[in-house]
Structures are given as C-alpha cells and as structure tokens.
Amino acid sequence: MKTEDKIALLKDRLHKLSVNGKENYGAQRRIQREIRNLEKQTGTASK
C-alpha cells in the first residue's frame, strides 16, 4: 500500500471517529500523529 493511500485511509478513519461523537480522543490523537508522521516522510505536510 502506498503512503498516500495510507494517509487517505487514516484521514477517512479520523473523520468517521470525529463524526461519531463518542469519547475517543485518544484514538483520534494517535491517528493524527500517524498522519503527521507519514506526511513528514513523503514531504506532503499540510497545515
């Protein structure tokens, strides 16, 4: 799986968690960190 595909998958999962409304901030933070690290690796960091 390409890094861009992983980032897209993680962003989709993050969106689903944030829309869900349940208390899952720890999982969201972990996914955000993983997205940030993958973007650093590819040089496509977006702010």
Coordinates of C-alpha atoms in Angstrom, one line a residue, residues 13-41:
R13 CA -11.0 6.8 9.7
L14 CA -10.3 10.1 11.7
H15 CA -13.3 11.7 10.1
K16 CA -15.5 8.8 11.0
L17 CA -14.4 8.9 14.6
S18 CA -14.9 12.7 14.9
V19 CA -18.4 12.4 13.4
N20 CA -19.3 9.5 15.7
G21 CA -19.4 11.8 18.8
K22 CA -18.2 9.2 21.2
E23 CA -15.4 9.8 23.6
N24 CA -12.4 8.6 21.5
Y25 CA -10.0 11.5 21.7
G26 CA -7.1 9.1 22.4
A27 CA -7.6 7.2 19.2
Q28 CA -8.1 10.5 17.3
R29 CA -4.8 11.8 18.6
R30 CA -3.0 8.6 17.7
I31 CA -4.3 8.7 14.1
Q32 CA -3.4 12.4 13.8
R33 CA 0.1 11.7 14.9
E34 CA 0.4 8.8 12.4
I35 CA -0.9 11.0 9.6
R36 CA 1.6 13.7 10.5
N37 CA 4.5 11.3 10.6
L38 CA 3.6 9.8 7.2
E39 CA 3.2 13.3 5.7
K40 CA 6.7 14.2 7.0
Q41 CA 8.1 11.1 5.4

